[in-house]
Short mmCIF file of N, CA and C in Angstrom, two decimals:
data_model
loop_
_atom_site.label_atom_id
_atom_site.label_comp_id
_atom_site.label_asym_id
_atom_site.label_seq_id
_atom_site.Cartn_x
_atom_site.Cartn_y
_atom_site.Cartn_z
N UNK A 187 -9.62 -3.26 -7.98
CA UNK A 187 -9.45 -1.88 -7.64
C UNK A 187 -10.77 -1.30 -7.16
N UNK A 188 -10.69 -0.27 -6.33
CA UNK A 188 -11.89 0.29 -5.74
C UNK A 188 -11.67 1.74 -5.38
N UNK A 189 -12.76 2.42 -5.07
CA UNK A 189 -12.65 3.76 -4.49
C UNK A 189 -12.84 3.63 -2.99
N UNK A 190 -12.33 4.60 -2.26
CA UNK A 190 -12.28 4.46 -0.80
C UNK A 190 -13.64 4.53 -0.11
N UNK A 191 -14.71 4.77 -0.86
CA UNK A 191 -16.04 4.72 -0.26
C UNK A 191 -16.87 3.56 -0.84
N UNK A 192 -16.17 2.53 -1.31
CA UNK A 192 -16.83 1.39 -1.96
C UNK A 192 -17.60 0.48 -1.02
N UNK A 193 -17.31 0.54 0.26
CA UNK A 193 -18.00 -0.35 1.19
C UNK A 193 -17.46 -1.76 1.12
N UNK A 194 -18.31 -2.71 0.76
CA UNK A 194 -17.97 -4.13 0.75
C UNK A 194 -16.69 -4.52 0.02
N UNK A 195 -16.46 -4.02 -1.20
CA UNK A 195 -15.23 -4.42 -1.91
C UNK A 195 -13.94 -4.10 -1.15
N UNK A 196 -13.99 -3.13 -0.27
CA UNK A 196 -12.78 -2.80 0.49
C UNK A 196 -12.39 -3.91 1.46
N UNK A 197 -13.29 -4.87 1.66
CA UNK A 197 -12.95 -6.02 2.50
C UNK A 197 -11.90 -6.90 1.85
N UNK A 198 -11.80 -6.83 0.51
CA UNK A 198 -10.79 -7.65 -0.15
C UNK A 198 -9.86 -6.88 -1.07
N UNK A 199 -9.97 -5.56 -1.10
CA UNK A 199 -9.00 -4.73 -1.82
C UNK A 199 -8.21 -3.95 -0.78
N UNK A 200 -7.04 -4.45 -0.47
CA UNK A 200 -6.16 -3.79 0.50
C UNK A 200 -5.22 -2.87 -0.27
N UNK A 201 -5.26 -1.57 0.00
CA UNK A 201 -4.44 -0.63 -0.75
C UNK A 201 -2.96 -1.03 -0.79
N UNK A 202 -2.43 -1.12 -2.00
CA UNK A 202 -1.03 -1.44 -2.17
C UNK A 202 -0.67 -2.89 -1.97
N UNK A 203 -1.65 -3.71 -1.57
CA UNK A 203 -1.40 -5.14 -1.37
C UNK A 203 -2.14 -5.99 -2.39
N UNK A 204 -3.45 -5.74 -2.49
CA UNK A 204 -4.26 -6.54 -3.41
C UNK A 204 -4.91 -5.69 -4.50
N UNK A 205 -4.62 -4.42 -4.53
CA UNK A 205 -5.18 -3.56 -5.56
C UNK A 205 -4.95 -2.09 -5.27
N UNK A 206 -5.45 -1.30 -6.18
CA UNK A 206 -5.35 0.15 -6.07
C UNK A 206 -6.64 0.68 -5.48
N UNK A 207 -6.55 1.61 -4.54
CA UNK A 207 -7.73 2.25 -3.95
C UNK A 207 -7.55 3.76 -4.11
N UNK A 208 -8.58 4.42 -4.61
CA UNK A 208 -8.50 5.86 -4.86
C UNK A 208 -9.71 6.56 -4.26
N UNK A 209 -9.60 7.86 -4.13
CA UNK A 209 -10.74 8.66 -3.73
C UNK A 209 -11.72 8.70 -4.90
N UNK A 210 -13.03 8.85 -4.62
CA UNK A 210 -14.02 8.83 -5.69
C UNK A 210 -14.10 10.17 -6.44
N UNK A 211 -12.99 10.63 -6.94
CA UNK A 211 -12.89 11.87 -7.70
C UNK A 211 -12.23 11.57 -9.03
N UNK A 212 -12.65 12.21 -10.11
CA UNK A 212 -12.09 11.91 -11.43
C UNK A 212 -10.55 11.97 -11.47
N UNK A 213 -9.96 12.98 -10.86
CA UNK A 213 -8.51 13.10 -10.91
C UNK A 213 -7.82 11.96 -10.16
N UNK A 214 -8.38 11.58 -9.02
CA UNK A 214 -7.80 10.49 -8.23
C UNK A 214 -7.94 9.15 -8.96
N UNK A 215 -9.09 8.94 -9.59
CA UNK A 215 -9.28 7.71 -10.37
C UNK A 215 -8.32 7.66 -11.55
N UNK A 216 -8.16 8.78 -12.23
CA UNK A 216 -7.22 8.84 -13.36
C UNK A 216 -5.79 8.57 -12.88
N UNK A 217 -5.42 9.14 -11.75
CA UNK A 217 -4.07 8.92 -11.21
C UNK A 217 -3.86 7.46 -10.85
N UNK A 218 -4.87 6.82 -10.26
CA UNK A 218 -4.75 5.40 -9.91
C UNK A 218 -4.62 4.54 -11.16
N UNK A 219 -5.39 4.86 -12.19
CA UNK A 219 -5.29 4.11 -13.44
C UNK A 219 -3.92 4.33 -14.09
N UNK A 220 -3.44 5.57 -14.04
CA UNK A 220 -2.09 5.84 -14.56
C UNK A 220 -1.04 5.02 -13.81
N UNK A 221 -1.16 4.99 -12.48
CA UNK A 221 -0.22 4.22 -11.67
C UNK A 221 -0.30 2.72 -12.00
N UNK A 222 -1.51 2.22 -12.16
CA UNK A 222 -1.68 0.79 -12.48
C UNK A 222 -1.00 0.48 -13.82
N UNK A 223 -1.08 1.40 -14.76
CA UNK A 223 -0.43 1.19 -16.06
C UNK A 223 1.09 1.39 -15.95
N UNK A 224 1.47 2.45 -15.28
CA UNK A 224 2.90 2.77 -15.15
C UNK A 224 3.65 1.68 -14.39
N UNK A 225 3.02 1.14 -13.37
CA UNK A 225 3.65 0.10 -12.53
C UNK A 225 2.98 -1.25 -12.79
N UNK A 226 2.97 -1.64 -14.06
CA UNK A 226 2.28 -2.87 -14.47
C UNK A 226 2.77 -4.10 -13.71
N UNK A 227 4.08 -4.18 -13.48
CA UNK A 227 4.57 -5.37 -12.77
C UNK A 227 4.03 -5.38 -11.34
N UNK A 228 3.89 -4.22 -10.72
CA UNK A 228 3.31 -4.15 -9.37
C UNK A 228 1.84 -4.54 -9.43
N UNK A 229 1.15 -4.10 -10.47
CA UNK A 229 -0.26 -4.47 -10.63
C UNK A 229 -0.42 -5.98 -10.76
N UNK A 230 0.47 -6.61 -11.51
CA UNK A 230 0.44 -8.07 -11.66
C UNK A 230 0.70 -8.74 -10.31
N UNK A 231 1.67 -8.23 -9.56
CA UNK A 231 1.97 -8.79 -8.23
C UNK A 231 0.75 -8.68 -7.32
N UNK A 232 0.13 -7.49 -7.30
CA UNK A 232 -1.04 -7.31 -6.44
C UNK A 232 -2.19 -8.23 -6.88
N UNK A 233 -2.33 -8.42 -8.18
CA UNK A 233 -3.35 -9.35 -8.68
C UNK A 233 -3.11 -10.77 -8.21
N UNK A 234 -1.85 -11.18 -8.19
CA UNK A 234 -1.52 -12.53 -7.71
C UNK A 234 -1.82 -12.66 -6.22
N UNK A 235 -1.48 -11.64 -5.45
CA UNK A 235 -1.77 -11.66 -4.02
C UNK A 235 -3.28 -11.70 -3.81
N UNK A 236 -4.02 -10.92 -4.59
CA UNK A 236 -5.48 -10.90 -4.47
C UNK A 236 -6.08 -12.26 -4.80
N UNK A 237 -5.58 -12.90 -5.86
CA UNK A 237 -6.09 -14.22 -6.23
C UNK A 237 -5.86 -15.24 -5.12
N UNK A 238 -4.75 -15.13 -4.44
CA UNK A 238 -4.46 -16.06 -3.33
C UNK A 238 -5.30 -15.71 -2.09
N UNK A 239 -5.56 -14.43 -1.88
CA UNK A 239 -6.30 -13.98 -0.70
C UNK A 239 -7.80 -14.24 -0.80
N UNK A 240 -8.36 -14.05 -1.97
CA UNK A 240 -9.81 -14.13 -2.16
C UNK A 240 -10.43 -15.45 -1.68
N UNK A 241 -9.87 -16.61 -2.02
CA UNK A 241 -10.49 -17.86 -1.56
C UNK A 241 -10.53 -17.98 -0.03
N UNK A 242 -9.58 -17.37 0.65
CA UNK A 242 -9.58 -17.43 2.12
C UNK A 242 -10.74 -16.66 2.73
N UNK A 243 -11.35 -15.77 1.96
CA UNK A 243 -12.49 -15.00 2.46
C UNK A 243 -13.78 -15.79 2.42
N UNK A 244 -13.75 -16.96 1.75
CA UNK A 244 -14.91 -17.84 1.65
C UNK A 244 -16.12 -17.11 1.06
N UNK A 245 -15.89 -16.36 0.00
CA UNK A 245 -16.97 -15.66 -0.69
C UNK A 245 -17.40 -16.53 -1.86
N UNK A 246 -18.59 -17.10 -1.73
CA UNK A 246 -19.13 -17.95 -2.78
C UNK A 246 -20.65 -18.04 -2.59
N UNK A 247 -21.33 -18.49 -3.64
CA UNK A 247 -22.76 -18.68 -3.51
C UNK A 247 -23.07 -19.74 -2.47
N UNK A 248 -22.22 -20.77 -2.40
CA UNK A 248 -22.45 -21.82 -1.41
C UNK A 248 -22.42 -21.26 0.01
N UNK A 249 -21.46 -20.39 0.30
CA UNK A 249 -21.38 -19.83 1.66
C UNK A 249 -22.52 -18.85 1.92
N UNK A 250 -22.96 -18.12 0.91
CA UNK A 250 -24.10 -17.20 1.08
C UNK A 250 -25.35 -18.01 1.38
N UNK A 251 -25.59 -19.06 0.61
CA UNK A 251 -26.78 -19.89 0.82
C UNK A 251 -26.75 -20.54 2.20
N UNK A 252 -25.59 -21.07 2.58
CA UNK A 252 -25.45 -21.70 3.90
C UNK A 252 -25.75 -20.68 4.99
N UNK A 253 -25.26 -19.48 4.84
CA UNK A 253 -25.50 -18.42 5.83
C UNK A 253 -26.99 -18.07 5.90
N UNK A 254 -27.62 -17.95 4.74
CA UNK A 254 -29.05 -17.63 4.72
C UNK A 254 -29.89 -18.75 5.31
N UNK A 255 -29.49 -19.99 5.07
CA UNK A 255 -30.22 -21.12 5.63
C UNK A 255 -30.11 -21.15 7.15
N UNK A 256 -28.96 -20.76 7.69
CA UNK A 256 -28.81 -20.69 9.15
C UNK A 256 -29.72 -19.62 9.73
N UNK A 257 -29.82 -18.49 9.03
CA UNK A 257 -30.67 -17.38 9.51
C UNK A 257 -32.14 -17.80 9.47
N UNK A 258 -32.53 -18.51 8.41
CA UNK A 258 -33.93 -18.89 8.23
C UNK A 258 -34.38 -19.98 9.18
N UNK A 259 -33.43 -20.74 9.73
CA UNK A 259 -33.86 -21.85 10.60
C UNK A 259 -33.90 -21.47 12.05
#
């Protein structure tokens, strides 16, 4: 889950698909948490989709190091 001004995390938190995204305001965050609790089965589904999606993004220390080594050479 993320707020809509999170920057990088929004690359892998797709609203309604892989997590909940809210405005960075207390009321909006509370509403998103309430929704995540109220719609627990939907939260579980989005978590499963996120788990399947994340590896396809190739986010790992190995990929970061490989990228940095390309820049340095």
